[in-house]
Amino acid sequence: DRSSAASDVYKRQIVISGVNNNDKITAADGTIDLLSGVNYAGTVTAPGFTASNNITAASINVGNDIQVGNAGIITATNLELAIPTSRRNFFINGGMYVAARGTVTGLNAGGFGGPDHIKLVNNLGIFTVSQGNENESPRSEGFTYCYKLNCTSASGPSASNYVYLHHEFSGYDLQLLRYGYTNPHPITISFWAKSNKTGNFTVTFRTVAGVNRLISKVLTISDTNWNFYSVTFVGDTSAVNVTAGGAYILEIWLDGGSNYTGGTVQTSWSAKDNADRGAGSTLNIASSTSNYFYYTGLQVELGTVATPFEHQLYQWYEHECYRFFYHPNRSSDVLELHGMGHRVADTLGAVVQAYPWPRQMRATPTVSFDDNNGNSNRFAVNGSNNTTYFNQSLSLQQNDQGIMGAFQYPHGLTGISENESFRLWAYNFKAEAEF
């Protein structure tokens, strides 16, 4: 059954052999609305498609949504999708599963802590960041962890103050957005959040490689419950460098002075002006020590629709987070390296084993450690006589794949003999390769 009138809405089964350019199925609302199903050999082409039963076709090409009733099934020889069905979340720890650094207190100049790959940037107030458990997260929505930001020392903003959450992406990771070309892709950012503070907070997406531009939207917290938020930003026609370094930044603005909040909310792409970055934010998270902001389920994805959060296995999140931060999973975060006393000609030296990172890191990491005796970047050495000596110095050779070992002539280590093994202990060891 077919009518040439664009206002006709088909509500019965349609069986045809094909559709050509002059033979289209249309409806008043621009969609095909069928109650019993579709079964034909041609291609389904429509802005949107709604059916309460099965859809069977040789090819399905739909510009927006395909909606099928609870009992419906979509069967097609070729189903063309505009967005990926898996690995669509560009942010690697959106479920807040991994929190390798643990709770970090006293943040008055920003830093990482709590769930991995999220940085607090602040010069206002003092905060504690930590990982919330299932009793502090929107468990009914499938989340057992969250990022917790708690104000522990309050302060009101002066013009140059700021508090925001920083998430960074490489030019390689988001190159499929096609910024700089005729039809750049939109991007949708969604998450769950709660706070005891009501008011507005600002979500800003920035490009920082080759161009410095931004686009923003203001969101509102009106109660103390967990609420779902989503923002869609159109693509930008200004090109962004394809680089392994940081190229895109997502900022969630929670407080700030007029230098960062006194501008205009830029709802279309514009040149970066610091006053615009947090424009519209009135939450004032640093105004009281009772203030908090929790969030989870952060998803950054291609397209204009906030799809259900893409949960992954914990080991996947952990593996991806190792690209940016690693510490040994043992007491006192101690890294143990083994070495041997070694003589070259008349010089007694030391050679040390290689130690690979769990995965290749984003770049050669910055490492930090101590000897468990108050000396930074110094080792504790346990030699062949089983005596431990502190404040020992030895240069490691590391890159993005791991510690490639070390050799030192003369070694300068206490308690090391020729042809005898020793252990180097580096306590509170951390390797960081964040942007």
PDB file of N, CA, C and O in Angstrom, residues 98-132:
ATOM      1  N   VAL A  98      39.138   2.846  38.439  1.00  0.00           N
ATOM      2  CA  VAL A  98      40.549   2.804  38.822  1.00  0.00           C
ATOM      3  C   VAL A  98      40.902   4.072  39.586  1.00  0.00           C
ATOM      4  O   VAL A  98      40.657   5.187  39.111  1.00  0.00           O
ATOM      5  N   ALA A  99      41.464   3.890  40.774  1.00  0.00           N
ATOM      6  CA  ALA A  99      41.883   5.026  41.597  1.00  0.00           C
ATOM      7  C   ALA A  99      43.238   4.687  42.215  1.00  0.00           C
ATOM      8  O   ALA A  99      43.367   4.511  43.426  1.00  0.00           O
ATOM      9  N   ALA A 100      44.257   4.573  41.363  1.00  0.00           N
ATOM     10  CA  ALA A 100      45.564   4.081  41.802  1.00  0.00           C
ATOM     11  C   ALA A 100      46.224   5.003  42.814  1.00  0.00           C
ATOM     12  O   ALA A 100      46.968   4.542  43.687  1.00  0.00           O
ATOM     13  N   ARG A 101      45.990   6.298  42.734  1.00  0.00           N
ATOM     14  CA  ARG A 101      46.637   7.230  43.665  1.00  0.00           C
ATOM     15  C   ARG A 101      45.937   7.266  45.018  1.00  0.00           C
ATOM     16  O   ARG A 101      46.488   7.794  45.985  1.00  0.00           O
ATOM     17  N   GLY A 102      44.706   6.761  45.078  1.00  0.00           N
ATOM     18  CA  GLY A 102      43.955   6.783  46.319  1.00  0.00           C
ATOM     19  C   GLY A 102      43.503   8.181  46.691  1.00  0.00           C
ATOM     20  O   GLY A 102      43.475   9.100  45.859  1.00  0.00           O
ATOM     21  N   THR A 103      43.146   8.364  47.946  1.00  0.00           N
ATOM     22  CA  THR A 103      42.693   9.655  48.439  1.00  0.00           C
ATOM     23  C   THR A 103      43.866  10.625  48.536  1.00  0.00           C
ATOM     24  O   THR A 103      44.927  10.285  49.056  1.00  0.00           O
ATOM     25  N   VAL A 104      43.669  11.826  48.032  1.00  0.00           N
ATOM     26  CA  VAL A 104      44.697  12.866  48.098  1.00  0.00           C
ATOM     27  C   VAL A 104      44.088  14.077  48.788  1.00  0.00           C
ATOM     28  O   VAL A 104      43.029  14.572  48.395  1.00  0.00           O
ATOM     29  N   THR A 105      44.745  14.546  49.825  1.00  0.00           N
ATOM     30  CA  THR A 105      44.240  15.665  50.620  1.00  0.00           C
ATOM     31  C   THR A 105      45.089  16.914  50.408  1.00  0.00           C
ATOM     32  O   THR A 105      46.189  16.856  49.852  1.00  0.00           O
ATOM     33  N   GLY A 106      44.568  18.032  50.864  1.00  0.00           N
ATOM     34  CA  GLY A 106      45.344  19.271  50.882  1.00  0.00           C
ATOM     35  C   GLY A 106      45.623  19.867  49.525  1.00  0.00           C
ATOM     36  O   GLY A 106      46.638  20.553  49.347  1.00  0.00           O
ATOM     37  N   LEU A 107      44.744  19.658  48.556  1.00  0.00           N
ATOM     38  CA  LEU A 107      44.981  20.189  47.211  1.00  0.00           C
ATOM     39  C   LEU A 107      44.614  21.672  47.174  1.00  0.00           C
ATOM     40  O   LEU A 107      43.441  22.041  47.144  1.00  0.00           O
ATOM     41  N   ASN A 108      45.635  22.511  47.171  1.00  0.00           N
ATOM     42  CA  ASN A 108      45.412  23.952  47.052  1.00  0.00           C
ATOM     43  C   ASN A 108      46.029  24.508  45.778  1.00  0.00           C
ATOM     44  O   ASN A 108      45.922  25.704  45.511  1.00  0.00           O
ATOM     45  N   ALA A 109      46.687  23.644  45.013  1.00  0.00           N
ATOM     46  CA  ALA A 109      47.253  24.058  43.730  1.00  0.00           C
ATOM     47  C   ALA A 109      46.969  22.994  42.672  1.00  0.00           C
ATOM     48  O   ALA A 109      47.710  22.860  41.704  1.00  0.00           O
ATOM     49  N   GLY A 110      45.919  22.216  42.882  1.00  0.00           N
ATOM     50  CA  GLY A 110      45.508  21.218  41.916  1.00  0.00           C
ATOM     51  C   GLY A 110      46.342  19.957  41.958  1.00  0.00           C
ATOM     52  O   GLY A 110      47.340  19.857  42.675  1.00  0.00           O
ATOM     53  N   GLY A 111      45.888  18.959  41.205  1.00  0.00           N
ATOM     54  CA  GLY A 111      46.626  17.716  41.105  1.00  0.00           C
ATOM     55  C   GLY A 111      45.715  16.534  40.882  1.00  0.00           C
ATOM     56  O   GLY A 111      44.478  16.651  40.893  1.00  0.00           O
ATOM     57  N   PHE A 112      46.324  15.382  40.647  1.00  0.00           N
ATOM     58  CA  PHE A 112      45.589  14.147  40.431  1.00  0.00           C
ATOM     59  C   PHE A 112      45.345  13.448  41.757  1.00  0.00           C
ATOM     60  O   PHE A 112      46.149  13.532  42.683  1.00  0.00           O
ATOM     61  N   GLY A 113      44.261  12.716  41.825  1.00  0.00           N
ATOM     62  CA  GLY A 113      43.927  11.924  42.995  1.00  0.00           C
ATOM     63  C   GLY A 113      42.549  11.341  42.820  1.00  0.00           C
ATOM     64  O   GLY A 113      41.796  11.743  41.922  1.00  0.00           O
ATOM     65  N   GLY A 114      42.210  10.367  43.672  1.00  0.00           N
ATOM     66  CA  GLY A 114      40.936   9.688  43.469  1.00  0.00           C
ATOM     67  C   GLY A 114      40.967   8.926  42.164  1.00  0.00           C
ATOM     68  O   GLY A 114      42.013   8.394  41.760  1.00  0.00           O
ATOM     69  N   PRO A 115      39.848   8.814  41.429  1.00  0.00           N
ATOM     70  CA  PRO A 115      39.834   8.099  40.151  1.00  0.00           C
ATOM     71  C   PRO A 115      40.870   8.642  39.172  1.00  0.00           C
ATOM     72  O   PRO A 115      41.068   9.851  39.056  1.00  0.00           O
ATOM     73  N   ASP A 116      41.537   7.739  38.481  1.00  0.00           N
ATOM     74  CA  ASP A 116      42.623   8.086  37.566  1.00  0.00           C
ATOM     75  C   ASP A 116      42.159   8.965  36.410  1.00  0.00           C
ATOM     76  O   ASP A 116      41.012   8.910  35.971  1.00  0.00           O
ATOM     77  N   HIS A 117      43.118   9.726  35.913  1.00  0.00           N
ATOM     78  CA  HIS A 117      43.019  10.470  34.654  1.00  0.00           C
ATOM     79  C   HIS A 117      42.133  11.705  34.762  1.00  0.00           C
ATOM     80  O   HIS A 117      41.715  12.263  33.754  1.00  0.00           O
ATOM     81  N   ILE A 118      41.822  12.128  35.992  1.00  0.00           N
ATOM     82  CA  ILE A 118      41.045  13.345  36.225  1.00  0.00           C
ATOM     83  C   ILE A 118      41.893  14.253  37.097  1.00  0.00           C
ATOM     84  O   ILE A 118      42.370  13.859  38.160  1.00  0.00           O
ATOM     85  N   LYS A 119      42.065  15.486  36.651  1.00  0.00           N
ATOM     86  CA  LYS A 119      42.910  16.423  37.385  1.00  0.00           C
ATOM     87  C   LYS A 119      42.064  17.574  37.921  1.00  0.00           C
ATOM     88  O   LYS A 119      41.293  18.190  37.180  1.00  0.00           O
ATOM     89  N   LEU A 120      42.197  17.831  39.219  1.00  0.00           N
ATOM     90  CA  LEU A 120      41.619  19.038  39.782  1.00  0.00           C
ATOM     91  C   LEU A 120      42.587  20.184  39.531  1.00  0.00           C
ATOM     92  O   LEU A 120      43.781  20.066  39.809  1.00  0.00           O
ATOM     93  N   VAL A 121      42.074  21.282  38.980  1.00  0.00           N
ATOM     94  CA  VAL A 121      42.875  22.483  38.772  1.00  0.00           C
ATOM     95  C   VAL A 121      42.272  23.576  39.642  1.00  0.00           C
ATOM     96  O   VAL A 121      41.110  23.953  39.456  1.00  0.00           O
ATOM     97  N   ASN A 122      43.029  24.048  40.609  1.00  0.00           N
ATOM     98  CA  ASN A 122      42.476  25.069  41.503  1.00  0.00           C
ATOM     99  C   ASN A 122      43.571  25.927  42.119  1.00  0.00           C
ATOM    100  O   ASN A 122      44.696  25.491  42.312  1.00  0.00           O
ATOM    101  N   ASN A 123      43.229  27.150  42.403  1.00  0.00           N
ATOM    102  CA  ASN A 123      44.042  28.030  43.242  1.00  0.00           C
ATOM    103  C   ASN A 123      43.137  28.742  44.238  1.00  0.00           C
ATOM    104  O   ASN A 123      43.453  29.828  44.712  1.00  0.00           O
ATOM    105  N   LEU A 124      42.015  28.104  44.527  1.00  0.00           N
ATOM    106  CA  LEU A 124      41.004  28.650  45.430  1.00  0.00           C
ATOM    107  C   LEU A 124      40.542  27.543  46.364  1.00  0.00           C
ATOM    108  O   LEU A 124      40.167  26.461  45.916  1.00  0.00           O
ATOM    109  N   GLY A 125      40.568  27.776  47.672  1.00  0.00           N
ATOM    110  CA  GLY A 125      40.164  26.764  48.629  1.00  0.00           C
ATOM    111  C   GLY A 125      41.148  25.607  48.694  1.00  0.00           C
ATOM    112  O   GLY A 125      42.156  25.573  47.981  1.00  0.00           O
ATOM    113  N   ILE A 126      40.857  24.660  49.573  1.00  0.00           N
ATOM    114  CA  ILE A 126      41.646  23.440  49.696  1.00  0.00           C
ATOM    115  C   ILE A 126      40.683  22.261  49.618  1.00  0.00           C
ATOM    116  O   ILE A 126      39.617  22.272  50.247  1.00  0.00           O
ATOM    117  N   PHE A 127      41.069  21.220  48.869  1.00  0.00           N
ATOM    118  CA  PHE A 127      40.152  20.124  48.579  1.00  0.00           C
ATOM    119  C   PHE A 127      40.784  18.773  48.865  1.00  0.00           C
ATOM    120  O   PHE A 127      42.009  18.613  48.850  1.00  0.00           O
ATOM    121  N   THR A 128      39.904  17.804  49.089  1.00  0.00           N
ATOM    122  CA  THR A 128      40.263  16.393  49.117  1.00  0.00           C
ATOM    123  C   THR A 128      39.553  15.706  47.967  1.00  0.00           C
ATOM    124  O   THR A 128      38.358  15.927  47.744  1.00  0.00           O
ATOM    125  N   VAL A 129      40.306  14.874  47.231  1.00  0.00           N
ATOM    126  CA  VAL A 129      39.705  14.092  46.146  1.00  0.00           C
ATOM    127  C   VAL A 129      39.861  12.618  46.485  1.00  0.00           C
ATOM    128  O   VAL A 129      40.893  12.191  47.012  1.00  0.00           O
ATOM    129  N   SER A 130      38.820  11.838  46.194  1.00  0.00           N
ATOM    130  CA  SER A 130      38.837  10.425  46.548  1.00  0.00           C
ATOM    131  C   SER A 130      37.865   9.666  45.661  1.00  0.00           C
ATOM    132  O   SER A 130      37.121  10.259  44.865  1.00  0.00           O
ATOM    133  N   GLN A 131      37.861   8.359  45.799  1.00  0.00           N
ATOM    134  CA  GLN A 131      36.943   7.493  45.061  1.00  0.00           C
ATOM    135  C   GLN A 131      35.780   7.122  45.972  1.00  0.00           C
ATOM    136  O   GLN A 131      35.967   6.569  47.050  1.00  0.00           O
ATOM    137  N   GLY A 132      34.565   7.426  45.532  1.00  0.00           N
ATOM    138  CA  GLY A 132      33.382   7.038  46.286  1.00  0.00           C
ATOM    139  C   GLY A 132      33.027   5.592  46.035  1.00  0.00           C
ATOM    140  O   GLY A 132      33.265   5.051  44.948  1.00  0.00           O
TER     141      GLY A 132
END
